[in-house]
Amino acid sequence: MADPVIVLGAGMVGVCTALHLRQRGHAVTLVDRRGPGRETSYGNAGIIQREAVEPYAFPRDWAMLARVALKRGADVNYHLGALPALAGPLGRYWWHSRPASHQRIARSYARLIEHCLGEHHALIERSGAQDLVRREGFRDAFREADSMRQAVADARRVADGYGVRYAVLDSEALAQAEPALRRRLAGAIHWLDPWSVNDPGELVARYAALLGQSGGRVLRGDAGTLRQAGAGWRVRTDEGEIDAPHAVVALGPWSDGLLRPLGYRYPLFVKRGYHRHYSGGEPPRLPMLDADGGLVIVPMRQGVRVTTGAEFARVDAPPTPVQVPRAHALASELFDLPQAVEAQPWMGSRPCTADMLPVIGAAPRHRGLWFNFGHAHQGFTLGPVSGRLLAELLGGESPVVDPRPYAPARFG
Ligand SMILES: Cc1cc2nc3c(=O)[nH]c(=O)nc-3n(C[C@H](O)[C@H](O)[C@H](O)COP(=O)(O)OP(=O)(O)OC[C@H]3O[C@@H](n4cnc5c(N)ncnc54)[C@H](O)[C@@H]3O)c2cc1C
């Protein structure tokens, strides 16, 4: 009989970890202070990014850095007061983003990304979530001819190196593919492999329901109550205290808060992001990244979701949605988006590591404690394969990919 396990955090990563553990015979209790998929895994752009073999690097060209510093666009904002605490992790992020280092990291990242479609497919089928998923890719669109030229060169390099598929659309082809587009753009890269989900939070909820049907428990509780108890771990939930020999931390952007009291100082930070839905106009047919504008426009069940880029701030600092009206103005140049659906924008936080790789594996100094967090811009994509990898490591199985690049011990 496999050991019981407590999984802390019911975002995409925690739910998939719990499912994979349950599939291997563990008694699993998934604990979250909210329902499954209500935080970052709810409000993202919903793209299962098979093309994202290269993680998002720190920008290294001065024009871009100047734009960031001046907070001009919809792509980046920051809280001045948060910068002293962020300086260390961001400095390391910048260092790891040197081209040679980034290429090395990308090779490790790509090994996980390669499995995203297969692993999601299995869970989509088992949870009956086919109605939420479109398998037609998405488009990176460009306003400027120079950015389009660069994008074509980058797409060719990535396709040659990693075997992802794409098509180049010139201005005319893009206008035909997206009849609701209000103005001419320079063109687009249509990534053909990715899938898009029209309600990301609902996909996580379906996966969590599958966990329940398979005999796993989903409980409300505060991960902050986690304590060592005997040879294992104990957490307090609404249904009393739960004990297990193993506990997995899958708290996404809140993982650092649990780790610090245990003595782990990882170079973690968050890139917050906002979205708002709009109705009343004709939506795009496929999700579109407005690369020069720094936003994503996605048709969702709730309306057209416009997501912003990154905001560097403390995870729980009050929202400062200054990028949202900028993103709406830019998005409205492309599509008719007359009515905001919600009174207030949604905010979430991408859980980032300085070396752009997630943290998956055994805690270096605590027996029975396991980590699965830090999936940054692609946690929705990577949840299923990361969950599988963690479950395999915990059970001593041969893992789906070499786990060493993601080992928690790599930070020393
Ligand atoms: C605007 C935006 C767009 C994005 N677009 C994409 C995309 O298109 N594709 C993609 O792959 N990724 C995308 N991402 C990234 C992706 O959303 C995240 O990487 C992913 O959701 C992280 O999942 P997670 O399970 O680690 O964290 P979360 O989903 O945040 O889950 C963490 C869970 O921990 C729980 N928790 C926290 N503290 C406690 C506590 N004390 N006690 C109990 N429970 C607690 C929370 O309630 C939450 O349910 C985007 C992110 C943003 C912000």
Coordinates of N, CA and C in Angstrom, one line a residue, residues 154-286:
D154 N 13.1 34.1 -35.2 CA 13.0 33.3 -33.9 C 12.2 32.1 -34.0
A155 N 11.0 32.2 -34.7 CA 10.2 31.0 -34.9 C 10.9 29.9 -35.6
R156 N 11.7 30.3 -36.6 CA 12.4 29.3 -37.4 C 13.4 28.6 -36.5
R157 N 14.1 29.4 -35.7 CA 15.2 28.8 -34.9 C 14.6 27.9 -33.8
V158 N 13.4 28.3 -33.2 CA 12.8 27.4 -32.2 C 12.2 26.1 -32.9
A159 N 11.7 26.3 -34.1 CA 11.1 25.1 -34.7 C 12.2 24.2 -35.1
D160 N 13.3 24.7 -35.6 CA 14.5 23.8 -36.0 C 15.0 23.1 -34.8
G161 N 15.1 23.8 -33.7 CA 15.8 23.3 -32.5 C 14.9 22.3 -31.7
Y162 N 13.6 22.6 -31.8 CA 12.7 21.8 -30.8 C 11.6 21.1 -31.5
G163 N 11.5 21.3 -32.8 CA 10.4 20.5 -33.5 C 9.0 21.0 -33.3
V164 N 8.8 22.3 -32.9 CA 7.5 22.8 -32.8 C 7.0 23.3 -34.2
R165 N 5.7 23.4 -34.4 CA 5.2 23.7 -35.8 C 4.6 25.2 -35.7
Y166 N 4.8 25.9 -36.8 CA 4.2 27.2 -36.9 C 3.9 27.5 -38.4
A167 N 3.1 28.6 -38.6 CA 2.9 29.1 -39.9 C 3.0 30.6 -39.9
V168 N 3.6 31.2 -40.9 CA 3.7 32.7 -41.0 C 2.5 33.2 -41.7
L169 N 1.9 34.2 -41.1 CA 0.8 34.9 -41.7 C 1.2 36.3 -42.0
D170 N 1.1 36.8 -43.3 CA 1.4 38.2 -43.5 C 0.1 39.0 -43.2
S171 N 0.2 40.3 -43.4 CA -0.9 41.2 -43.0 C -2.2 40.7 -43.6
E172 N -2.2 40.4 -44.9 CA -3.4 40.0 -45.5 C -4.0 38.7 -45.0
A173 N -3.1 37.7 -44.8 CA -3.5 36.4 -44.3 C -4.1 36.5 -42.9
L174 N -3.5 37.4 -42.1 CA -4.0 37.6 -40.7 C -5.4 38.2 -40.7
A175 N -5.5 39.2 -41.6 CA -6.8 39.8 -41.7 C -7.9 38.8 -42.1
Q176 N -7.6 37.9 -43.0 CA -8.5 36.9 -43.4 C -8.8 35.9 -42.3
A177 N -7.8 35.5 -41.6 CA -8.0 34.5 -40.5 C -8.8 35.1 -39.3
E178 N -8.6 36.4 -39.1 CA -9.3 37.1 -38.0 C -10.2 38.2 -38.6
P179 N -11.4 37.9 -39.1 CA -12.2 38.9 -39.7 C -12.6 40.1 -38.8
A180 N -12.6 39.8 -37.5 CA -13.1 40.9 -36.5 C -11.9 41.9 -36.3
L181 N -10.7 41.6 -36.8 CA -9.6 42.5 -36.5 C -9.9 43.9 -37.1
R182 N -9.7 44.9 -36.3 CA -10.2 46.3 -36.8 C -9.1 47.0 -37.6
R183 N -7.8 46.6 -37.4 CA -6.8 47.3 -38.2 C -5.8 46.3 -38.7
R184 N -5.0 46.8 -39.7 CA -4.0 45.9 -40.3 C -2.8 45.9 -39.4
L185 N -2.3 44.7 -39.2 CA -1.0 44.5 -38.5 C 0.1 44.0 -39.4
A186 N 1.3 44.0 -38.9 CA 2.4 43.5 -39.8 C 2.3 42.1 -40.2
G187 N 1.7 41.3 -39.2 CA 1.6 39.8 -39.5 C 1.5 39.1 -38.2
A188 N 1.6 37.7 -38.3 CA 1.6 36.9 -37.1 C 2.3 35.6 -37.3
I189 N 2.7 35.0 -36.2 CA 3.2 33.6 -36.2 C 2.0 32.8 -35.6
H190 N 1.5 31.9 -36.4 CA 0.5 31.0 -35.8 C 1.2 29.7 -35.3
W191 N 1.2 29.6 -34.0 CA 1.8 28.4 -33.4 C 0.7 27.3 -33.5
L192 N 1.0 26.2 -34.2 CA 0.0 25.2 -34.6 C -0.3 24.2 -33.5
D193 N 0.7 24.0 -32.6 CA 0.6 22.9 -31.7 C -0.2 23.2 -30.4
P194 N -0.1 24.4 -29.9 CA -0.8 24.6 -28.6 C -2.3 24.5 -28.6
W195 N -2.8 24.2 -27.4 CA -4.3 24.2 -27.3 C -4.7 25.4 -26.4
S196 N -6.0 25.7 -26.5 CA -6.5 26.8 -25.7 C -7.7 26.3 -24.9
V197 N -7.9 26.9 -23.7 CA -8.9 26.4 -22.8 C -9.8 27.7 -22.6
N198 N -11.1 27.5 -22.8 CA -12.0 28.7 -22.7 C -12.5 29.0 -21.3
D199 N -12.0 28.2 -20.3 CA -12.3 28.5 -18.9 C -11.3 27.8 -18.0
P200 N -10.1 28.4 -17.8 CA -9.0 27.6 -17.2 C -9.3 27.2 -15.8
G201 N -10.0 28.0 -15.0 CA -10.4 27.6 -13.6 C -11.3 26.4 -13.7
E202 N -12.2 26.3 -14.7 CA -13.1 25.2 -14.8 C -12.4 23.9 -15.1
L203 N -11.3 24.0 -15.9 CA -10.5 22.8 -16.2 C -9.9 22.3 -15.0
V204 N -9.4 23.1 -14.1 CA -8.8 22.7 -12.8 C -9.9 22.0 -12.0
A205 N -11.1 22.7 -12.0 CA -12.2 22.1 -11.2 C -12.6 20.7 -11.7
R206 N -12.5 20.5 -13.0 CA -12.9 19.2 -13.5 C -11.8 18.2 -13.1
Y207 N -10.5 18.6 -13.2 CA -9.5 17.7 -12.8 C -9.7 17.3 -11.3
A208 N -10.0 18.3 -10.5 CA -10.2 18.1 -9.0 C -11.4 17.2 -8.8
A209 N -12.5 17.3 -9.6 CA -13.6 16.4 -9.5 C -13.2 15.0 -9.8
L210 N -12.3 14.8 -10.8 CA -11.8 13.5 -11.2 C -11.1 12.9 -10.0
L211 N -10.3 13.8 -9.3 CA -9.6 13.3 -8.1 C -10.6 12.8 -7.1
G212 N -11.7 13.5 -6.8 CA -12.7 13.1 -5.9 C -13.4 11.8 -6.3
Q213 N -13.6 11.6 -7.6 CA -14.2 10.4 -8.1 C -13.3 9.2 -8.0
S214 N -12.0 9.5 -8.0 CA -11.0 8.4 -7.9 C -10.7 8.1 -6.4
G215 N -11.3 8.8 -5.5 CA -11.1 8.4 -4.0 C -10.2 9.4 -3.3
G216 N -9.8 10.5 -4.0 CA -9.0 11.5 -3.3 C -9.9 12.4 -2.5
R217 N -9.3 13.1 -1.5 CA -10.2 14.0 -0.7 C -9.7 15.4 -1.0
V218 N -10.7 16.4 -1.1 CA -10.4 17.8 -1.4 C -10.9 18.6 -0.2
L219 N -10.1 19.1 0.7 CA -10.5 19.8 1.9 C -10.1 21.3 1.9
R220 N -10.8 22.1 2.7 CA -10.4 23.4 3.0 C -9.5 23.4 4.2
G221 N -8.5 24.2 4.1 CA -7.6 24.3 5.3 C -6.5 25.3 5.0
D222 N -5.7 25.7 6.1 CA -4.6 26.6 5.9 C -3.3 25.9 5.9
A223 N -2.6 26.0 4.8 CA -1.3 25.3 4.7 C -0.3 25.9 5.8
G224 N -0.5 27.1 6.2 CA 0.3 27.6 7.3 C 0.3 26.9 8.6
T225 N -0.6 26.0 8.7 CA -0.7 25.1 10.0 C 0.2 23.9 9.8
L226 N 0.9 23.7 8.7 CA 1.7 22.5 8.5 C 2.8 22.4 9.6
R227 N 2.8 21.2 10.2 CA 3.8 21.0 11.3 C 4.4 19.6 11.1
Q228 N 5.6 19.4 11.6 CA 6.1 18.0 11.6 C 5.5 17.3 12.8
A229 N 5.0 16.1 12.6 CA 4.4 15.3 13.7 C 4.9 13.9 13.6
G230 N 5.6 13.5 14.6 CA 6.3 12.2 14.6 C 7.2 12.1 13.4
A231 N 7.0 11.0 12.6 CA 7.9 10.9 11.4 C 7.3 11.5 10.2
G232 N 6.2 12.2 10.4 CA 5.5 12.8 9.2 C 5.1 14.2 9.3
W233 N 3.9 14.5 8.8 CA 3.5 15.9 8.7 C 2.0 16.0 9.1
R234 N 1.6 17.1 9.7 CA 0.2 17.3 10.1 C -0.3 18.7 9.6
V235 N -1.5 18.8 9.1 CA -2.1 20.0 8.7 C -3.5 20.1 9.3
R236 N -3.9 21.3 9.6 CA -5.3 21.5 10.2 C -6.2 21.8 9.0
T237 N -7.3 21.1 8.9 CA -8.3 21.4 7.9 C -9.7 21.6 8.6
D238 N -10.7 22.0 7.7 CA -12.0 22.2 8.3 C -12.6 20.9 8.8
E239 N -12.0 19.8 8.4 CA -12.5 18.5 8.9 C -11.6 17.9 9.9
G240 N -10.8 18.7 10.6 CA -9.9 18.2 11.6 C -8.4 18.1 11.1
E241 N -7.6 17.6 12.0 CA -6.2 17.5 11.6 C -5.9 16.2 10.8
I242 N -5.1 16.4 9.7 CA -4.7 15.3 8.9 C -3.3 15.0 9.0
D243 N -2.9 13.7 9.2 CA -1.5 13.3 9.3 C -1.1 12.5 8.1
A244 N 0.1 12.6 7.7 CA 0.6 11.8 6.6 C 2.1 11.7 6.6
P245 N 2.7 10.7 6.2 CA 4.2 10.6 6.1 C 4.8 11.6 5.1
H246 N 4.0 12.0 4.1 CA 4.5 12.9 3.1 C 3.6 14.2 3.0
A247 N 4.2 15.3 2.7 CA 3.5 16.5 2.3 C 4.1 17.2 1.1
V248 N 3.3 17.6 0.2 CA 3.8 18.3 -1.0 C 3.4 19.8 -1.0
V249 N 4.4 20.7 -1.1 CA 4.1 22.1 -1.2 C 3.9 22.5 -2.7
A250 N 2.6 22.8 -3.0 CA 2.3 23.2 -4.4 C 1.5 24.5 -4.3
L251 N 2.0 25.5 -3.5 CA 1.3 26.7 -3.2 C 1.6 27.8 -4.2
G252 N 2.1 27.5 -5.4 CA 2.4 28.5 -6.4 C 3.1 29.7 -5.8
P253 N 2.5 30.9 -6.0 CA 3.2 32.1 -5.6 C 3.3 32.3 -4.1
W254 N 2.5 31.5 -3.3 CA 2.6 31.5 -1.8 C 3.6 30.5 -1.2
S255 N 4.3 29.8 -2.1 CA 5.2 28.7 -1.5 C 6.3 29.3 -0.6
D256 N 6.8 30.5 -1.1 CA 7.9 31.1 -0.3 C 7.5 31.3 1.2
G257 N 6.3 31.7 1.4 CA 5.8 32.0 2.7 C 5.8 30.8 3.6
L258 N 5.6 29.6 3.1 CA 5.6 28.4 3.9 C 7.1 28.0 4.1
L259 N 7.9 28.2 3.0 CA 9.3 27.7 3.1 C 10.2 28.4 4.1
R260 N 10.0 29.7 4.1 CA 10.9 30.6 4.9 C 11.0 30.1 6.4
P261 N 9.8 29.9 7.1 CA 9.9 29.4 8.5 C 10.6 28.1 8.6
L262 N 10.7 27.3 7.5 CA 11.4 26.0 7.5 C 12.8 26.2 7.2
G263 N 13.3 27.4 6.9 CA 14.7 27.7 6.7 C 15.1 27.7 5.3
Y264 N 14.2 27.6 4.3 CA 14.6 27.6 2.9 C 14.5 29.1 2.4
R265 N 15.6 29.6 1.8 CA 15.6 30.9 1.2 C 15.9 30.8 -0.3
Y266 N 14.9 30.6 -1.0 CA 15.0 30.4 -2.5 C 14.9 31.7 -3.2
P267 N 15.6 31.9 -4.4 CA 15.4 33.1 -5.1 C 14.1 33.1 -5.9
L268 N 13.0 33.3 -5.2 CA 11.7 33.3 -5.7 C 11.1 34.7 -5.8
F269 N 10.3 35.0 -6.7 CA 9.6 36.3 -6.8 C 8.3 36.0 -7.7
V270 N 7.5 37.0 -7.7 CA 6.2 36.9 -8.5 C 6.2 38.0 -9.6
K271 N 5.6 37.6 -10.7 CA 5.2 38.6 -11.7 C 3.7 38.6 -11.7
R272 N 3.1 39.6 -11.1 CA 1.7 39.7 -11.0 C 1.1 40.0 -12.4
G273 N -0.2 39.6 -12.6 CA -0.8 39.9 -13.9 C -2.3 40.1 -13.6
Y274 N -2.9 40.9 -14.5 CA -4.4 41.2 -14.4 C -5.1 40.8 -15.6
H275 N -6.4 40.6 -15.4 CA -7.2 40.4 -16.6 C -8.6 41.0 -16.4
R276 N -9.3 41.3 -17.5 CA -10.7 41.7 -17.4 C -11.4 41.2 -18.6
H277 N -12.7 40.8 -18.5 CA -13.4 40.3 -19.6 C -14.2 41.5 -20.2
Y278 N -14.5 41.4 -21.5 CA -15.3 42.4 -22.3 C -16.3 41.7 -23.1
S279 N -17.4 42.3 -23.3 CA -18.5 41.7 -24.1 C -19.0 42.7 -25.0
G280 N -19.9 42.3 -25.9 CA -20.6 43.2 -26.8 C -20.0 43.4 -28.2
G281 N -18.8 42.9 -28.4 CA -18.2 43.0 -29.8 C -18.0 41.6 -30.3
E282 N -17.4 41.5 -31.5 CA -17.1 40.2 -32.1 C -15.8 39.7 -31.6
P283 N -15.7 38.6 -31.0 CA -14.4 38.1 -30.4 C -13.4 37.6 -31.5
P284 N -12.1 37.6 -31.1 CA -11.2 36.9 -32.0 C -11.5 35.4 -32.1
R285 N -11.1 34.8 -33.2 CA -11.4 33.4 -33.4 C -10.5 32.5 -32.5
L286 N -9.2 33.0 -32.4 CA -8.2 32.3 -31.6 C -7.5 33.2 -30.7

